[in-house]
XYZ file of C-alpha atoms in Angstrom:
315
model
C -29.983 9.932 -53.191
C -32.034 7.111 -54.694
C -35.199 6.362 -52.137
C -34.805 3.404 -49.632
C -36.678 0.052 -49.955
C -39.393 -1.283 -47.713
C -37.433 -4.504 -47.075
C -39.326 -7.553 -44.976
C -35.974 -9.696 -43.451
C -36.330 -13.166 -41.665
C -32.970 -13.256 -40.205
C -31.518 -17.067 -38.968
C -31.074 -15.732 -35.700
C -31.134 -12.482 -33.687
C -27.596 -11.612 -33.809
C -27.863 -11.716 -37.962
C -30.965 -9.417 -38.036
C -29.891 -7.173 -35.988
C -26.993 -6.721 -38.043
C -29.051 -6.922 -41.019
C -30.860 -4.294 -39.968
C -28.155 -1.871 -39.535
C -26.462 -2.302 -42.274
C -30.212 -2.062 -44.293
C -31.132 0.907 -42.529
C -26.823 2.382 -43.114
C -28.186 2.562 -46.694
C -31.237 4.186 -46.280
C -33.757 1.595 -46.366
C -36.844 0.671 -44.109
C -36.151 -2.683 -42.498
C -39.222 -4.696 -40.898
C -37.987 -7.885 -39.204
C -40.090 -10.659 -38.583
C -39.208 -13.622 -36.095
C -40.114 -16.358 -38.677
C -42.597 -17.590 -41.723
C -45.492 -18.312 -39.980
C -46.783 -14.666 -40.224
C -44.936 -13.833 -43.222
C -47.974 -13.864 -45.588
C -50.046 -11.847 -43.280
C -47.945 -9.242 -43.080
C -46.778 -8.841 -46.332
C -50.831 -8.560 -47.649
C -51.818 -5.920 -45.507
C -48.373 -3.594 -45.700
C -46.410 -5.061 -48.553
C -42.928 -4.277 -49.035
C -40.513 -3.879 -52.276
C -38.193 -6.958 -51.463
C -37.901 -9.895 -49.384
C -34.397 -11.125 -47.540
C -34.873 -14.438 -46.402
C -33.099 -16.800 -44.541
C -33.962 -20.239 -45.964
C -31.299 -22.071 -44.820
C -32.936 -24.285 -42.269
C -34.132 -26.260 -45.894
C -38.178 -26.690 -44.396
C -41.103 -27.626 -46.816
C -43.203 -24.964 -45.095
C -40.752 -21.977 -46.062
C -40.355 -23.058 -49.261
C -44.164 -23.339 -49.876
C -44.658 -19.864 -48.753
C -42.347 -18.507 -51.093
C -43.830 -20.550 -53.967
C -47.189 -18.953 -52.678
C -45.516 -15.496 -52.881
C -44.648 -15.998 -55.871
C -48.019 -17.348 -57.653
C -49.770 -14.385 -56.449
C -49.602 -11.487 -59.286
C -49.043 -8.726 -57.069
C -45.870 -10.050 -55.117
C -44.793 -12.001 -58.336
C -42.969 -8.598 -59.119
C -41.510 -8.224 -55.771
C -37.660 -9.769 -55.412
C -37.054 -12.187 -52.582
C -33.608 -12.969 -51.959
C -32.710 -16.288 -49.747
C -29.911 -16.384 -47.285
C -28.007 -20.130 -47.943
C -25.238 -21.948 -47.231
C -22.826 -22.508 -49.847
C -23.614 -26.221 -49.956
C -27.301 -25.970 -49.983
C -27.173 -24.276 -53.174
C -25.326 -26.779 -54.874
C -28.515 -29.081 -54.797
C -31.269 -26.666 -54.676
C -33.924 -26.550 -56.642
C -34.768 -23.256 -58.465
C -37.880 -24.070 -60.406
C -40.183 -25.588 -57.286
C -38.685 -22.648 -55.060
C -38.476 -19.597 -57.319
C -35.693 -17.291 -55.760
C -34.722 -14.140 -57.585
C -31.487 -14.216 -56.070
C -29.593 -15.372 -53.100
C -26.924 -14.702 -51.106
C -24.337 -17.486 -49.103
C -24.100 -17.248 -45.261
C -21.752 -15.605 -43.273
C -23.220 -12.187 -45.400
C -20.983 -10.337 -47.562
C -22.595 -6.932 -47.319
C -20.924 -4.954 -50.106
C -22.026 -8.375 -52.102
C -25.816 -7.878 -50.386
C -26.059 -4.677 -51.473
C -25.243 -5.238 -55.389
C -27.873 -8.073 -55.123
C -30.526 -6.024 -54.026
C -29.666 -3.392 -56.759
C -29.345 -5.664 -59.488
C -32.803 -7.811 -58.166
C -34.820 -4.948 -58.068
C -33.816 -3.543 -61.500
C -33.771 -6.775 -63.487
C -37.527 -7.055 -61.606
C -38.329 -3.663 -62.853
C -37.159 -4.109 -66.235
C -38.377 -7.508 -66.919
C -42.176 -6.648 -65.603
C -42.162 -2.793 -67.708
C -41.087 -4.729 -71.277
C -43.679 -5.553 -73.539
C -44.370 -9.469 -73.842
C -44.501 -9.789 -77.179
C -42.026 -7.145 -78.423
C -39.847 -7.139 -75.893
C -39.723 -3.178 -76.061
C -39.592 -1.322 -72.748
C -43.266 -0.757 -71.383
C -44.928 2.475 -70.258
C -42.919 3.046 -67.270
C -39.471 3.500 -69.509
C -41.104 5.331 -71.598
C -42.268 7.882 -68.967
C -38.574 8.145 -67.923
C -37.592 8.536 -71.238
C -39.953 10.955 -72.609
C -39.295 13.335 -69.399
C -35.513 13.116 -69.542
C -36.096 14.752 -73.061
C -38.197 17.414 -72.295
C -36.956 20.856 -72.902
C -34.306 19.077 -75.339
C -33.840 19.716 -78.844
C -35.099 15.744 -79.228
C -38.120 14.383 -80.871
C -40.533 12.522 -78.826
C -42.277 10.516 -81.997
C -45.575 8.272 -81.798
C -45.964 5.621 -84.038
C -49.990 3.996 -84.838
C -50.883 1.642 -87.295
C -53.809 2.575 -89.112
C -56.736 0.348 -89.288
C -55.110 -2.637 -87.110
C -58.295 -3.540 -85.292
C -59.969 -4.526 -88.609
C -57.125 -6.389 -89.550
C -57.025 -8.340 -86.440
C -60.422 -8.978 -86.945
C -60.083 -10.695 -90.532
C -56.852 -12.240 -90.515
C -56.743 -13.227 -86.584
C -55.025 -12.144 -83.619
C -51.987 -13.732 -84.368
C -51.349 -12.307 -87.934
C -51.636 -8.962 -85.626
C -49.385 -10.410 -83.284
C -47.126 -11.360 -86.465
C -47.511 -7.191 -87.276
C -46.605 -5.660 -84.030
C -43.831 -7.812 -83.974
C -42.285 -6.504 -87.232
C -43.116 -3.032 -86.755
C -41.357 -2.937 -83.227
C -38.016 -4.771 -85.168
C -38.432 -1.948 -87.969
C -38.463 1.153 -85.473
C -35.644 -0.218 -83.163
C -33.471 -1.087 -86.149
C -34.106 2.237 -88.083
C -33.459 4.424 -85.080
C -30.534 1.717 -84.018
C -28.839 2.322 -87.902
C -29.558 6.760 -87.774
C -26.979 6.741 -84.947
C -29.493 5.448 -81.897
C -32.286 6.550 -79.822
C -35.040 5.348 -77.218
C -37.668 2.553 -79.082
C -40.326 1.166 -76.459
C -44.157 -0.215 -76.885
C -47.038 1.964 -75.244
C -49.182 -0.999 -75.378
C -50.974 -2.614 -78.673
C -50.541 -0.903 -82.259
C -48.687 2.322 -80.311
C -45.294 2.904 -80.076
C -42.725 5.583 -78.861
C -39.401 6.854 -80.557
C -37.005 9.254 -79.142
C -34.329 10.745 -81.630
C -32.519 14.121 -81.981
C -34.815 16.520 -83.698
C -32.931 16.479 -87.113
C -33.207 13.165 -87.425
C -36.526 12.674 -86.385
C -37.996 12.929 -90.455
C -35.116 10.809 -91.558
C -36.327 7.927 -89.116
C -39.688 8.366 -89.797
C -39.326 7.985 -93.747
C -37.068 5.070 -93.051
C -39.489 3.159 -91.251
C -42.161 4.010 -92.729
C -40.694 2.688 -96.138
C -39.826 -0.441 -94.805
C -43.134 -1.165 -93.059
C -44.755 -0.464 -96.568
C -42.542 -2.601 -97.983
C -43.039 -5.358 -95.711
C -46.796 -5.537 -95.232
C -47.471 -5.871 -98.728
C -46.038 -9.653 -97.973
C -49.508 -10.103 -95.893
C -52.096 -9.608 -98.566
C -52.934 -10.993 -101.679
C -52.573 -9.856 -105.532
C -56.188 -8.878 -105.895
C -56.137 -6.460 -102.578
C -52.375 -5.346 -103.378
C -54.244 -4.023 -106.868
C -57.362 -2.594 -105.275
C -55.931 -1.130 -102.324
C -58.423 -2.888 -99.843
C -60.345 -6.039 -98.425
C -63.747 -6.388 -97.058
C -63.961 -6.342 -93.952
C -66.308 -5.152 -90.813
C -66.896 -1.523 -88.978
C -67.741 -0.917 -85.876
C -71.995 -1.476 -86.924
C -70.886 -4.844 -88.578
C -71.572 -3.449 -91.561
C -69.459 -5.020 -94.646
C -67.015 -2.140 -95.741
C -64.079 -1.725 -97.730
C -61.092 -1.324 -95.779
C -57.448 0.176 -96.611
C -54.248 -1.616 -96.295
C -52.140 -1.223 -93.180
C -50.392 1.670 -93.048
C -48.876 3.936 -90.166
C -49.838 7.553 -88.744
C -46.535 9.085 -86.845
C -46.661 11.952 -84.704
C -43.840 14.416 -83.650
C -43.622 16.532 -80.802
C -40.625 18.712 -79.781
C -39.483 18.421 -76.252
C -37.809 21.952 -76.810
C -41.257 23.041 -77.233
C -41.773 25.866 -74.307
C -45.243 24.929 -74.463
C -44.262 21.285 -73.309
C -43.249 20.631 -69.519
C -45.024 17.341 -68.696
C -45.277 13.623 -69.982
C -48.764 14.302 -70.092
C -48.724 17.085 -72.551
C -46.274 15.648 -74.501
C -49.387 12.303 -74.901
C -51.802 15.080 -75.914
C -49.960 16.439 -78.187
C -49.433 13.420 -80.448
C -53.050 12.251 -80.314
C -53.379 15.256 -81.771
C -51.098 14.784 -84.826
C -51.597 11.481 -85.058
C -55.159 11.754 -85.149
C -54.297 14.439 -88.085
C -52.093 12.019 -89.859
C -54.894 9.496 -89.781
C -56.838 11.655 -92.210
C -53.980 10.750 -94.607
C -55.069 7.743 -97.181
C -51.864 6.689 -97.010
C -48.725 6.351 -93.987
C -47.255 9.573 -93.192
C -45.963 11.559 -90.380
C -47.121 14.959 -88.995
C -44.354 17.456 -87.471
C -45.790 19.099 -84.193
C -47.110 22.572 -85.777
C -46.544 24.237 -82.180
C -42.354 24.994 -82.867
C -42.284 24.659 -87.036
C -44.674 25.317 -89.904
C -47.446 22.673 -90.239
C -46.791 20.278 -92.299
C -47.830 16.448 -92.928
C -45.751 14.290 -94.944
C -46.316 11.357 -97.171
C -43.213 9.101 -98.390
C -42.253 8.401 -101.730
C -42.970 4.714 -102.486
């Protein structure tokens, strides 16, 4: 049974919230009911909830500004608030200077209350956990993903780019931008086209794939051939021929530095040695860290549950 919400309700009168309540409470959820707005801030900052059900129907400035004040602050910008209306009000309301993330009409429909605080709280969920600019699923997803693998015969498979921060550092952020972007389209189309998977964005110039564990190489070739094939686009003739620009290191020392290339790690989840997200992270620092070594991409099979091995592709 999926854990109850911590719902705040402002009801339009008594009878409704009491109702409410039950109803909440039928499916397992903790209801706190508060007589109007006035406190509503207040209460939410010093025990905040996971969702909102609000009666707005009485049409006031004041509860509309709190809302809009709920919703600039970052922390309950991710919680849902649903409004209670009247059919009619909606017809002229305005979404954009009172930002709702759903509603529901008065007299309540409860089976329709229900799906609506279901479907708020996921879209929420899923729209806060993707990456901005990739629109991969964030760290959270790939959590879930990662430990619904885990004593599978899947392959958990971490992708780096090697040397990115120099990059971003001569060409500009938004050349990087331009090569996260591509690299993200690559993995979820190559593990989309080997017969599907899990793609999602750690979080800068790491990524996560999930495959089954003989396809795991296959994917990895295939994206690493395509990114190879691809970044040459971003440089020029002469460091196409030598094989590197000049750029900065850490000391701001001038340095020659290699192309773009990526480092991809990949860790069993049938591994017996492997019962937590967390050692399933550890594990591919480790071989990516050893793939790194490699002058040029490759990808590094977790040594653990098959002979070591690192592997360049044919270009």
């Amino acid at each position: 049974m999926k854990p109850g919400l911590r719902i705040y309700l402002i009801a339009g009168t008594p009878s409704l919230a009491s109702q409410m309540e039950i109803r909440l409470q039928s499916k397992g959820h903790q209801v706190f009911t508060l007589e109007g707005f006035c406190n509503l801030i207040g209460f939410a900052y010093n025990d905040p909830p996971d969702l909102f059900i609000l009666d707005i129907s009485a049409g006031d400035e004041v509860t509309f500004s709190i809302i809009r004040e709920l919703k600039r602050d970052s922390y309950f910008s991710v919680v849902p608030i649903i409004g209670l209306m009247s059919e009619s009000m909606a017809r002229s309301f305005d979404w954009t200077e009172t930002p709702l993330d759903d509603f529901i009409f008065l007299p309540v429909s409860y089976p329709e209350l229900f799906t609506r605080i279901d479907l708020s709280v996921q879209r929420i969920r899923r729209v806060f956990d993707n990456n901005a600019l990739t629109r991969l699923p964030g760290n959270t997803s790939i959590q879930h993903a990662v430990e619904r693998v885990i004593g599978k015969p899947m392959a958990i498979c971490h992708v780096d780019i090697n040397h990115f921060k120099p990059y971003n550092d001569v060409y500009g952020f938004s050349h990087g931008d331009e090569v996260l972007r591509m690299l993200a389209r690559i993995i979820f189309n190559s593990v989309k086209e080997s017969g599907g998977g899990f793609t999602g964005h750690i979080g800068g110039d790491d990524f996560v794939f999930i495959v089954p564990i003989e396809r795991a190489e296959q994917v990895s070739q295939e994206i690493i051939r395509n990114f190879t094939a691809i970044i040459a686009d971003l440089f020029g003739e002469q460091e196409k021929t030598c094989g590197y620009y000049i750029g900065y290191n850490r000391r701001g020392q001038k340095e020659q530095i290699p192309l773009l290339g990526l480092a991809i790690g990949i860790v069993h989840g049938n591994n017996p040695n492997i019962r937590h997200y967390g050692k399933v992270a550890e594990v591919a620092a480790e071989l990516k860290a050893f793939a790194k070594k490699s002058e040029s991409s490759c990808y590094v099979v977790d040594k653990r549950t098959s002979p070591a091995r690192t592997a360049k592709v044919e270009e």
